[in-house]
Amino acid sequence: MKVLKFGGTSIGSVSAIRKVIQIIQKSRQEKIVLVFSAFGKTTDRLIEMAESAVSGQAEESYAILRKTQEYHLDLMQAFLPPGEDRNKLAAQVSGYFANLKQMLTGLAALRDFSPPVRDEFLAHGELLSTTILSTVFRWISLPAVWLDARKIVATDSRFNAAEPKIDRIGQQVEQLLLPELNREAIPVLAGFIGSNRKGRTTTLGRGGSDYTAALLGAILQAQEVQIWTDVDGIMTADPSLVADARSIPVLSFREAAELAYFGARVLHPKTLIPAMEQQIPVRVLNTHRPDGKGTLILPELPPNGQPVRSIAYKEGMTLITIVSSKMFKSYGFLKKITEVFERYQIAIDLIASSIVSVAIALHENVHIKQVIRELQSFGSVGVVEKQAVVCVVGEQIRQKSGIAEQIFAAVHDVPVSMISQGGSEISISFICDEKHLPRVVPELHRTFFSASKSDRMQSHLTYPESVIAGMQP
Ligand code: ADP
Ligand code: ASP
Ligand code: MG
């Protein structure tokens, strides 16, 4: 049994959906579970319309809503000819858009887009795509059955970034999903969304459909989780920043998890957690080139002599520094500082301390003002926004000397701070101003993956075919 997840761009147009249908038909020899994101950039459009409404531009928000509705109806009509099925589906789709319109009116009146409302609102993207796709699949005789992901993916109440409750998900999978698989149906589920104990809709954070697929794969003990996207697997760097980035045939769980955590958008940062716990291989594949090999992520890899495997970056970071002479020779100081972040449930991405100062880098900035106010009781606090973390990843990074020197030689003309060798010791990261990223990331890529070194570097990218075959799950 396999879990297949398709991201927004994989289902963003009629031609993309045709490719997805072919992939599903090819995968049908075994049991499959399908997870989908919203169509194309629908989630971004939903955020735009809600923000317009909240800022008092009701007409603008209704205009975006109308366009989004047309987009969905066009996709639906491309696959379903006029008739009863199409009318029934059109009524369902209109129902979802009527809900959205009502919520927009509420947002415009209340001028408040609180986290629970945001989750309820954004969930419509995945509800729409999966409702439409499951009907289209049935029309072409695939035995698809739509399951309500909100009833299966039980979470806590941390709206916008909910944590799954594995035990409850396991029970729901047994009750609602397994019977469908057992009768040879193909379950179709919305990624990204779930619900809390009270039945209120939650989401797993932007890009969360990958996480849904991995959670289901782990609970179902799937043979493999496939993440179908718009690039040839995980690459040596973000291809939108580095034109000659290359795909990496195999990565270890730890490497892929580190890359995802440090910003490689191709996977939601938490995707590898359930897969690692249950040792379920994850394959990242390109919907537009389905015969490509993509990237296979496996529990362990034999060393292949190449320490650096990929470079990730994450923008929108805030760097906070606390300078205090009280720190000198005192203990418990760091704990008191981290407790402030804990109270506001803010995750710290990187931390470094010296004898009289602590530097902390974070991605979240909700409650940041309150945090800074509290930190000021410890010493003088500096805040720099629009920072980025750049992370060089590879299992053998610490076995090879000189990697740090190569990194800092490559970025010698850019001011960097908070240099850190991750606790897992498979990465080296640093902070710089995000405006330097278009120079820093390609330069690092040239250092470790340049064409002139291609022979030597190819060996890190490719294991011999025989080795890869032996690694297949
Ligand atoms: P989906 O809609 O399929 O979930 P995403 O946009 O979330 O797709 O993720 C795919 C994108 O991730 C790619 O188009 C690419 O620009 C970006 N990306 C960032 N880092 C990497 C990387 N190291 N390898 C591959 N893609 C990456
Ligand atoms: N549609 C959601 C988003 O755009 C979830 C996902 O695509 O995985 O963030
Ligand atoms: Mg994604």
Short mmCIF file of C-alpha atoms and ligand atoms in Angstrom, two decimals:
data_model
loop_
_atom_site.label_atom_id
_atom_site.label_comp_id
_atom_site.label_asym_id
_atom_site.label_seq_id
_atom_site.Cartn_x
_atom_site.Cartn_y
_atom_site.Cartn_z
CA MET A 1 0.00 0.00 0.00
CA LYS A 2 1.25 3.47 -0.88
CA VAL A 3 0.19 6.99 0.03
CA LEU A 4 0.42 9.44 -2.89
CA LYS A 5 0.27 13.18 -2.23
CA PHE A 6 -0.11 15.75 -5.00
CA GLY A 7 0.75 19.41 -4.35
CA GLY A 8 -1.01 22.50 -5.71
CA THR A 9 0.99 22.85 -8.93
CA SER A 10 0.46 19.16 -9.68
CA ILE A 11 -3.28 19.82 -9.91
CA GLY A 12 -3.23 23.48 -10.92
CA SER A 13 -4.42 23.04 -14.52
CA VAL A 14 -6.38 20.68 -16.74
CA SER A 15 -3.20 19.28 -18.30
CA ALA A 16 -1.58 18.74 -14.88
CA ILE A 17 -4.67 16.89 -13.61
CA ARG A 18 -4.57 14.66 -16.73
CA LYS A 19 -1.00 13.70 -15.77
CA VAL A 20 -2.11 12.99 -12.21
CA ILE A 21 -4.84 10.70 -13.50
CA GLN A 22 -2.25 8.76 -15.51
CA ILE A 23 -0.01 8.43 -12.46
CA ILE A 24 -2.92 7.15 -10.38
CA GLN A 25 -3.93 4.66 -13.05
CA LYS A 26 -0.37 3.33 -13.20
CA SER A 27 -0.19 3.02 -9.41
CA ARG A 28 -3.43 1.11 -9.07
CA GLN A 29 -1.98 -2.40 -9.11
CA GLU A 30 -1.70 -2.00 -5.37
CA LYS A 31 -3.79 -0.29 -2.71
CA ILE A 32 -3.35 3.47 -2.70
CA VAL A 33 -4.49 6.41 -0.59
CA LEU A 34 -4.58 9.83 -2.25
CA VAL A 35 -3.89 13.15 -0.52
CA PHE A 36 -4.33 16.47 -2.31
CA SER A 37 -3.49 20.11 -1.68
CA ALA A 38 -5.73 22.91 -2.90
CA PHE A 39 -5.69 23.56 -6.66
CA GLY A 40 -2.74 25.71 -7.82
CA LYS A 41 -2.32 28.82 -5.69
CA THR A 42 -5.83 28.69 -4.18
CA THR A 43 -4.58 28.97 -0.58
CA ASP A 44 -2.73 32.20 -1.46
CA ARG A 45 -5.91 33.54 -3.12
CA LEU A 46 -7.98 32.66 -0.04
CA ILE A 47 -5.53 34.56 2.17
CA GLU A 48 -5.62 37.53 -0.22
CA MET A 49 -9.40 37.71 -0.24
CA ALA A 50 -9.66 37.38 3.53
CA GLU A 51 -7.02 40.08 4.06
CA SER A 52 -8.84 42.40 1.64
CA ALA A 53 -12.08 41.86 3.56
CA VAL A 54 -10.42 42.49 6.94
CA SER A 55 -8.86 45.69 5.65
CA GLY A 56 -12.28 46.96 4.60
CA GLN A 57 -12.02 46.28 0.86
CA ALA A 58 -15.09 44.09 0.63
CA GLU A 59 -15.62 44.57 -3.12
CA GLU A 60 -12.02 43.63 -3.88
CA SER A 61 -12.37 40.50 -1.76
CA TYR A 62 -15.59 39.46 -3.54
CA ALA A 63 -13.85 39.98 -6.90
CA ILE A 64 -11.04 37.57 -5.92
CA LEU A 65 -13.67 35.14 -4.67
CA ARG A 66 -15.54 35.26 -8.01
CA LYS A 67 -12.32 34.60 -9.96
CA THR A 68 -11.43 31.70 -7.68
CA GLN A 69 -14.91 30.23 -8.13
CA GLU A 70 -14.61 30.52 -11.93
CA TYR A 71 -11.23 28.78 -11.80
CA HIS A 72 -12.74 25.85 -9.88
CA LEU A 73 -15.79 25.61 -12.14
CA ASP A 74 -13.56 25.69 -15.25
CA LEU A 75 -11.44 22.82 -13.95
CA MET A 76 -14.52 20.82 -13.05
CA GLN A 77 -16.20 21.44 -16.41
CA ALA A 78 -13.10 20.34 -18.31
CA PHE A 79 -13.59 16.85 -16.94
CA LEU A 80 -17.33 16.44 -16.41
CA PRO A 81 -19.72 16.77 -19.36
CA PRO A 82 -23.10 18.47 -18.78
CA GLY A 83 -25.47 16.21 -16.89
CA GLU A 84 -26.57 15.09 -13.46
CA ASP A 85 -23.08 14.48 -12.00
CA ARG A 86 -21.86 17.88 -13.10
CA ASN A 87 -24.96 19.62 -11.70
CA LYS A 88 -24.61 17.86 -8.38
CA LEU A 89 -20.94 18.76 -8.12
CA ALA A 90 -21.58 22.35 -9.23
CA ALA A 91 -24.12 22.64 -6.39
CA GLN A 92 -21.53 21.36 -3.87
CA VAL A 93 -18.91 23.77 -5.20
CA SER A 94 -21.36 26.68 -5.04
CA GLY A 95 -22.16 25.67 -1.45
CA TYR A 96 -18.48 25.99 -0.48
CA PHE A 97 -18.22 29.38 -2.21
CA ALA A 98 -21.43 30.56 -0.52
CA ASN A 99 -19.81 29.67 2.84
CA LEU A 100 -16.69 31.60 1.88
CA LYS A 101 -18.73 34.63 0.86
CA GLN A 102 -20.61 34.60 4.13
CA MET A 103 -17.33 34.39 6.04
CA LEU A 104 -15.89 37.28 4.01
CA THR A 105 -18.88 39.43 4.94
CA GLY A 106 -18.24 38.55 8.58
CA LEU A 107 -14.53 39.34 8.26
CA ALA A 108 -15.31 42.72 6.68
CA ALA A 109 -17.72 43.55 9.50
CA LEU A 110 -15.56 42.33 12.39
CA ARG A 111 -12.16 43.27 10.91
CA ASP A 112 -10.69 40.22 12.60
CA PHE A 113 -9.07 37.15 11.00
CA SER A 114 -8.34 35.16 14.13
CA PRO A 115 -6.42 31.85 13.89
CA PRO A 116 -9.50 29.56 14.25
CA VAL A 117 -11.38 31.55 11.59
CA ARG A 118 -8.33 31.49 9.34
CA ASP A 119 -8.15 27.69 9.54
CA GLU A 120 -11.87 27.30 8.85
CA PHE A 121 -11.53 29.65 5.88
CA LEU A 122 -8.35 28.16 4.37
CA ALA A 123 -9.63 24.58 4.71
CA HIS A 124 -12.01 25.36 1.86
CA GLY A 125 -9.13 25.14 -0.65
CA GLU A 126 -8.51 21.45 0.07
CA LEU A 127 -12.22 20.68 0.59
CA LEU A 128 -12.93 22.04 -2.88
CA SER A 129 -10.06 20.29 -4.66
CA THR A 130 -10.77 16.89 -3.11
CA THR A 131 -14.54 17.13 -3.64
CA ILE A 132 -14.02 17.97 -7.31
CA LEU A 133 -11.25 15.44 -7.93
CA SER A 134 -13.00 12.52 -6.25
CA THR A 135 -16.07 13.13 -8.43
CA VAL A 136 -13.92 13.41 -11.56
CA PHE A 137 -12.15 10.15 -10.65
CA ARG A 138 -15.45 8.32 -10.20
CA TRP A 139 -16.62 9.68 -13.55
CA ILE A 140 -13.64 8.00 -15.23
CA SER A 141 -14.38 4.79 -13.31
CA LEU A 142 -11.72 5.01 -10.63
CA PRO A 143 -13.31 3.71 -7.41
CA ALA A 144 -12.53 6.93 -5.49
CA VAL A 145 -14.21 7.71 -2.21
CA TRP A 146 -13.99 11.14 -0.55
CA LEU A 147 -13.19 10.94 3.15
CA ASP A 148 -13.46 13.93 5.45
CA ALA A 149 -9.87 14.59 6.58
CA ARG A 150 -11.24 16.68 9.45
CA LYS A 151 -12.76 13.50 10.90
CA ILE A 152 -9.52 11.54 10.52
CA VAL A 153 -6.68 13.93 11.26
CA ALA A 154 -7.26 14.66 14.95
CA THR A 155 -5.13 17.52 16.27
CA ASP A 156 -4.64 19.75 19.28
CA SER A 157 -6.05 23.29 19.25
CA ARG A 158 -2.95 25.13 18.05
CA PHE A 159 -4.75 26.76 15.14
CA ASN A 160 -2.57 27.53 12.09
CA ALA A 161 0.09 25.00 13.17
CA ALA A 162 -1.78 22.17 14.86
CA GLU A 163 -0.05 19.09 16.22
CA PRO A 164 -1.53 15.74 15.23
CA LYS A 165 -2.86 13.37 17.90
CA ILE A 166 -1.51 10.09 16.63
CA ASP A 167 -3.60 7.74 18.80
CA ARG A 168 -6.87 9.35 17.81
CA ILE A 169 -5.84 9.46 14.15
CA GLY A 170 -5.04 5.74 14.39
CA GLN A 171 -8.54 5.00 15.68
CA GLN A 172 -10.18 7.09 12.96
CA VAL A 173 -8.05 5.48 10.27
CA GLU A 174 -9.18 2.09 11.48
CA GLN A 175 -12.83 3.07 11.53
CA LEU A 176 -13.10 5.22 8.42
CA LEU A 177 -10.20 4.58 6.09
CA LEU A 178 -9.23 0.92 6.39
CA PRO A 179 -12.73 -0.40 5.54
CA GLU A 180 -12.57 1.57 2.27
CA LEU A 181 -9.13 0.19 1.43
CA ASN A 182 -10.34 -3.31 2.24
CA ARG A 183 -13.19 -3.04 -0.23
CA GLU A 184 -10.67 -1.97 -2.91
CA ALA A 185 -11.80 1.66 -2.96
CA ILE A 186 -9.31 4.54 -3.38
CA PRO A 187 -9.64 6.93 -0.44
CA VAL A 188 -9.24 10.62 -1.38
CA LEU A 189 -8.36 12.99 1.46
CA ALA A 190 -7.64 16.67 1.84
CA GLY A 191 -4.12 17.37 3.03
CA PHE A 192 -3.30 20.22 5.44
CA ILE A 193 -6.54 20.11 7.48
CA GLY A 194 -7.76 18.36 10.62
CA SER A 195 -9.90 19.14 13.61
CA ASN A 196 -9.55 19.48 17.37
CA ARG A 197 -11.48 17.58 20.05
CA LYS A 198 -14.37 19.99 19.79
CA GLY A 199 -14.62 19.38 16.04
CA ARG A 200 -13.27 22.80 15.07
CA THR A 201 -11.23 22.83 11.88
CA THR A 202 -7.46 23.17 12.32
CA THR A 203 -4.56 23.23 9.84
CA LEU A 204 -1.04 21.82 10.03
CA GLY A 205 0.64 25.00 8.75
CA ARG A 206 1.44 26.16 5.22
CA GLY A 207 2.56 23.30 3.01
CA GLY A 208 1.01 20.86 5.51
CA SER A 209 -0.35 18.36 2.97
CA ASP A 210 3.05 16.64 2.89
CA TYR A 211 2.74 16.13 6.63
CA THR A 212 -0.78 14.68 6.26
CA ALA A 213 0.54 12.15 3.74
CA ALA A 214 3.45 11.14 5.97
CA LEU A 215 1.18 10.79 9.01
CA LEU A 216 -1.21 8.55 7.12
CA GLY A 217 1.67 6.58 5.63
CA ALA A 218 3.17 5.97 9.08
CA ILE A 219 -0.16 4.98 10.65
CA LEU A 220 -1.05 2.70 7.76
CA GLN A 221 2.49 1.25 7.74
CA ALA A 222 2.63 2.08 4.04
CA GLN A 223 5.34 0.59 1.88
CA GLU A 224 6.14 4.12 0.68
CA VAL A 225 4.91 7.72 0.79
CA GLN A 226 5.14 9.55 -2.53
CA ILE A 227 5.23 13.34 -2.62
CA TRP A 228 4.41 14.44 -6.17
CA THR A 229 5.47 18.01 -6.90
CA ASP A 230 6.70 20.32 -9.69
CA VAL A 231 10.45 19.55 -9.59
CA ASP A 232 12.61 16.42 -9.99
CA GLY A 233 12.76 15.56 -6.31
CA ILE A 234 14.96 17.22 -3.73
CA MET A 235 17.73 19.19 -5.37
CA THR A 236 21.18 20.43 -4.43
CA ALA A 237 19.56 23.85 -3.82
CA ASP A 238 16.25 25.58 -4.45
CA PRO A 239 16.05 25.55 -8.28
CA SER A 240 14.22 28.88 -8.23
CA LEU A 241 17.43 30.48 -6.86
CA VAL A 242 20.10 28.25 -8.41
CA ALA A 243 19.54 27.54 -12.09
CA ASP A 244 21.92 24.58 -12.27
CA ALA A 245 20.68 22.82 -9.13
CA ARG A 246 20.57 19.07 -9.65
CA SER A 247 18.29 16.43 -8.26
CA ILE A 248 19.64 14.10 -5.60
CA PRO A 249 18.71 10.44 -6.15
CA VAL A 250 18.94 9.33 -2.51
CA LEU A 251 19.03 11.12 0.83
CA SER A 252 18.91 9.93 4.40
CA PHE A 253 15.95 10.73 6.65
CA ARG A 254 18.18 12.97 8.73
CA GLU A 255 19.47 14.92 5.75
CA ALA A 256 16.01 15.42 4.26
CA ALA A 257 14.58 16.40 7.66
CA GLU A 258 17.34 18.96 8.17
CA LEU A 259 16.80 20.42 4.68
CA ALA A 260 13.03 20.62 5.19
CA TYR A 261 13.44 22.22 8.61
CA PHE A 262 15.85 24.82 7.23
CA GLY A 263 13.56 25.94 4.46
CA ALA A 264 13.64 23.53 1.49
CA ARG A 265 9.99 24.24 0.71
CA VAL A 266 9.66 21.03 -1.29
CA LEU A 267 8.80 19.24 1.99
CA HIS A 268 6.86 20.55 4.99
CA PRO A 269 9.35 20.72 7.91
CA LYS A 270 7.60 17.99 9.90
CA THR A 271 7.08 15.54 7.03
CA LEU A 272 9.97 13.30 7.97
CA ILE A 273 9.02 12.92 11.65
CA PRO A 274 6.32 10.24 11.27
CA ALA A 275 8.23 8.59 8.41
CA MET A 276 11.36 8.34 10.57
CA GLU A 277 9.46 6.91 13.51
CA GLN A 278 7.98 4.13 11.41
CA GLN A 279 10.89 3.84 8.94
CA ILE A 280 8.63 4.48 5.94
CA PRO A 281 10.58 5.47 2.80
CA VAL A 282 9.53 8.78 1.24
CA ARG A 283 9.91 9.41 -2.48
CA VAL A 284 9.73 12.92 -3.96
CA LEU A 285 8.67 12.86 -7.61
CA ASN A 286 7.87 15.25 -10.47
CA THR A 287 4.27 15.11 -11.73
CA HIS A 288 5.36 16.71 -14.99
CA ARG A 289 8.07 14.08 -15.56
CA PRO A 290 6.57 11.00 -13.96
CA ASP A 291 9.21 8.65 -15.38
CA GLY A 292 12.04 10.51 -13.66
CA LYS A 293 13.60 8.92 -10.60
CA GLY A 294 13.10 11.82 -8.21
CA THR A 295 14.57 11.46 -4.73
CA LEU A 296 14.26 8.45 -2.49
CA ILE A 297 14.58 9.20 1.24
CA LEU A 298 15.69 6.23 3.30
CA PRO A 299 16.46 5.59 6.98
CA GLU A 300 20.21 5.07 6.49
CA LEU A 301 22.68 5.50 3.65
CA PRO A 302 26.16 4.10 3.27
CA PRO A 303 28.80 6.86 3.14
CA ASN A 304 29.71 7.83 -0.44
CA GLY A 305 32.61 10.13 0.17
CA GLN A 306 30.78 13.38 -0.43
CA PRO A 307 30.08 15.41 2.68
CA VAL A 308 27.84 18.19 1.31
CA ARG A 309 24.55 17.03 -0.18
CA SER A 310 22.38 20.15 -0.42
CA ILE A 311 21.94 23.77 0.61
CA ALA A 312 18.75 25.14 2.15
CA TYR A 313 17.72 28.61 3.26
CA LYS A 314 14.84 30.14 5.15
CA GLU A 315 13.83 33.78 4.82
CA GLY A 316 11.80 35.98 7.15
CA MET A 317 13.89 35.23 10.23
CA THR A 318 14.21 37.58 13.19
CA LEU A 319 17.47 37.77 15.10
CA ILE A 320 17.26 38.73 18.77
CA THR A 321 20.32 39.43 20.89
CA ILE A 322 20.33 39.85 24.64
CA VAL A 323 23.42 41.37 26.18
CA SER A 324 23.76 41.24 29.94
CA SER A 325 26.68 41.34 32.32
CA LYS A 326 24.46 39.38 34.77
CA MET A 327 25.12 36.39 32.58
CA PHE A 328 28.79 36.35 33.48
CA LYS A 329 29.48 33.29 35.65
CA SER A 330 25.80 32.79 36.52
CA TYR A 331 23.83 29.67 35.82
CA GLY A 332 20.19 29.23 34.84
CA PHE A 333 20.33 32.40 32.74
CA LEU A 334 19.82 30.67 29.41
CA LYS A 335 16.93 28.68 30.85
CA LYS A 336 15.17 31.84 31.98
CA ILE A 337 15.51 33.28 28.51
CA THR A 338 14.24 30.20 26.70
CA GLU A 339 11.32 30.01 29.13
CA VAL A 340 10.05 33.32 27.78
CA PHE A 341 9.84 31.82 24.30
CA GLU A 342 8.23 28.68 25.70
CA ARG A 343 5.49 30.71 27.39
CA TYR A 344 4.55 32.24 24.06
CA GLN A 345 4.93 28.89 22.27
CA ILE A 346 7.57 30.30 19.94
CA ALA A 347 10.00 27.82 18.42
CA ILE A 348 13.66 28.86 18.44
CA ASP A 349 15.45 27.93 15.21
CA LEU A 350 19.03 28.71 16.23
CA ILE A 351 20.64 29.76 19.48
CA ALA A 352 24.21 30.79 20.31
CA SER A 353 25.63 32.23 23.49
CA SER A 354 28.81 33.92 24.63
CA ILE A 355 29.95 34.91 28.07
CA VAL A 356 27.68 37.97 28.22
CA SER A 357 25.23 37.57 25.36
CA VAL A 358 22.70 35.25 23.79
CA ALA A 359 21.62 35.37 20.14
CA ILE A 360 18.41 33.71 19.10
CA ALA A 361 17.01 33.32 15.59
CA LEU A 362 13.35 32.58 15.00
CA HIS A 363 10.93 32.36 12.17
CA GLU A 364 7.70 33.14 13.98
CA ASN A 365 6.93 36.70 14.92
CA VAL A 366 3.54 36.46 16.60
CA HIS A 367 3.79 37.86 20.15
CA ILE A 368 7.27 39.15 19.37
CA LYS A 369 6.58 42.52 21.02
CA GLN A 370 5.57 40.89 24.30
CA VAL A 371 8.63 38.60 24.15
CA ILE A 372 10.98 41.54 23.66
CA ARG A 373 9.38 43.42 26.54
CA GLU A 374 9.96 40.44 28.84
CA LEU A 375 13.52 39.91 27.61
CA GLN A 376 14.37 43.52 28.43
CA SER A 377 14.29 42.59 32.11
CA PHE A 378 17.45 40.50 31.50
CA GLY A 379 19.56 43.10 29.70
CA SER A 380 19.68 45.17 26.54
CA VAL A 381 17.83 43.58 23.65
CA GLY A 382 18.55 44.05 19.95
CA VAL A 383 16.18 42.96 17.20
CA VAL A 384 17.02 42.62 13.50
CA GLU A 385 14.35 41.53 11.06
CA LYS A 386 14.49 40.27 7.46
CA GLN A 387 17.28 37.83 8.19
CA ALA A 388 17.80 34.44 6.61
CA VAL A 389 19.29 31.20 7.80
CA VAL A 390 21.44 29.34 5.28
CA CYS A 391 22.12 25.68 5.99
CA VAL A 392 24.63 23.34 4.36
CA VAL A 393 23.61 19.72 4.92
CA GLY A 394 25.25 16.31 4.64
CA GLU A 395 25.60 13.22 6.84
CA GLN A 396 29.39 13.21 6.52
CA ILE A 397 29.95 16.91 7.06
CA ARG A 398 31.65 16.39 10.38
CA GLN A 399 33.89 13.55 9.15
CA LYS A 400 35.53 15.82 6.62
CA SER A 401 37.72 18.70 7.71
CA GLY A 402 37.71 22.05 5.99
CA ILE A 403 34.01 22.28 5.10
CA ALA A 404 33.45 25.29 7.35
CA GLU A 405 36.45 27.03 5.78
CA GLN A 406 35.04 26.42 2.30
CA ILE A 407 31.65 27.79 3.35
CA PHE A 408 33.06 30.97 4.84
CA ALA A 409 35.51 31.49 1.99
CA ALA A 410 32.53 31.37 -0.38
CA VAL A 411 30.63 34.04 1.57
CA HIS A 412 33.64 36.07 2.73
CA ASP A 413 32.22 39.38 1.47
CA VAL A 414 28.86 39.00 3.20
CA PRO A 415 28.41 39.79 6.91
CA VAL A 416 27.26 36.63 8.66
CA SER A 417 26.28 35.92 12.24
CA MET A 418 25.32 33.01 14.46
CA ILE A 419 27.43 30.35 12.85
CA SER A 420 26.18 27.04 14.13
CA GLN A 421 26.94 23.39 13.62
CA GLY A 422 23.57 21.76 14.23
CA GLY A 423 23.13 19.54 17.27
CA SER A 424 22.66 16.64 14.90
CA GLU A 425 26.08 17.45 13.45
CA ILE A 426 24.90 16.95 9.91
CA SER A 427 24.61 20.61 9.05
CA ILE A 428 26.41 23.92 9.31
CA SER A 429 24.24 27.02 9.29
CA PHE A 430 24.60 30.75 9.61
CA ILE A 431 22.47 33.86 9.53
CA CYS A 432 22.79 36.69 7.01
CA ASP A 433 20.58 39.47 5.75
CA GLU A 434 17.97 37.99 3.42
CA LYS A 435 18.90 40.47 0.70
CA HIS A 436 22.19 38.58 0.27
CA LEU A 437 20.53 35.23 -0.50
CA PRO A 438 20.58 35.53 -4.31
CA ARG A 439 24.39 35.83 -4.06
CA VAL A 440 25.14 33.58 -1.10
CA VAL A 441 23.20 30.47 -2.12
CA PRO A 442 24.47 30.27 -5.75
CA GLU A 443 28.04 30.96 -4.53
CA LEU A 444 27.87 28.12 -2.01
CA HIS A 445 26.36 25.93 -4.70
CA ARG A 446 29.28 26.75 -7.02
CA THR A 447 31.72 25.89 -4.25
CA PHE A 448 30.29 22.46 -3.58
CA PHE A 449 28.64 21.48 -6.86
CA SER A 450 30.35 23.40 -9.66
CA ALA A 451 30.51 21.80 -13.11
CA SER A 452 34.32 21.89 -13.14
CA LYS A 453 34.25 19.49 -10.25
CA SER A 454 31.54 17.47 -11.90
CA ASP A 455 33.30 14.12 -11.91
CA ARG A 456 34.16 14.27 -8.28
CA MET A 457 30.82 15.80 -7.30
CA GLN A 458 28.72 13.47 -9.39
CA SER A 459 29.78 10.74 -7.05
CA HIS A 460 27.98 12.42 -4.20
CA LEU A 461 24.81 12.78 -6.23
CA THR A 462 24.63 9.35 -7.64
CA TYR A 463 25.22 6.08 -5.98
CA PRO A 464 25.85 3.39 -8.59
CA GLU A 465 22.55 1.99 -9.95
CA SER A 466 23.24 -1.33 -8.27
CA VAL A 467 23.60 0.37 -4.90
CA ILE A 468 20.38 2.35 -5.38
CA ALA A 469 18.55 -0.79 -6.47
CA GLY A 470 19.72 -2.45 -3.27
CA MET A 471 18.35 0.48 -1.29
CA GLN A 472 14.86 0.27 -2.76
CA PRO A 473 12.22 -0.26 -0.09
P1 ADP B 1 3.79 21.59 -3.91
O1 ADP B 1 2.75 22.53 -4.41
O2 ADP B 1 3.96 20.39 -4.77
O3 ADP B 1 3.64 21.25 -2.46
P2 ADP B 1 5.94 23.41 -3.19
O4 ADP B 1 5.91 24.71 -3.90
O5 ADP B 1 5.47 23.38 -1.80
O6 ADP B 1 5.17 22.36 -4.11
O7 ADP B 1 7.42 22.78 -3.23
C1 ADP B 1 8.10 22.65 -4.45
C2 ADP B 1 9.07 23.81 -4.63
O8 ADP B 1 10.04 23.78 -3.59
C3 ADP B 1 9.88 23.77 -5.88
O9 ADP B 1 9.18 24.33 -6.97
C4 ADP B 1 11.14 24.55 -5.51
O10 ADP B 1 11.09 25.89 -5.97
C5 ADP B 1 11.11 24.62 -3.99
N1 ADP B 1 12.37 24.12 -3.39
C6 ADP B 1 13.07 24.75 -2.42
N2 ADP B 1 14.18 24.06 -2.10
C7 ADP B 1 14.20 22.96 -2.87
C8 ADP B 1 15.10 21.86 -3.01
N3 ADP B 1 16.22 21.74 -2.28
N4 ADP B 1 14.80 20.90 -3.90
C9 ADP B 1 13.68 20.98 -4.65
N5 ADP B 1 12.79 22.00 -4.58
C10 ADP B 1 13.04 22.99 -3.70
N1 ASP B 2 -2.72 24.37 0.42
C1 ASP B 2 -1.89 24.51 1.59
C2 ASP B 2 -0.84 25.57 1.34
O1 ASP B 2 -0.76 26.13 0.25
C3 ASP B 2 -1.26 23.20 2.01
C4 ASP B 2 -0.34 22.55 1.01
O2 ASP B 2 -0.28 22.97 -0.14
O3 ASP B 2 0.33 21.60 1.38
O4 ASP B 2 -0.12 25.90 2.23
MG MG B 3 4.32 22.02 -0.64
#
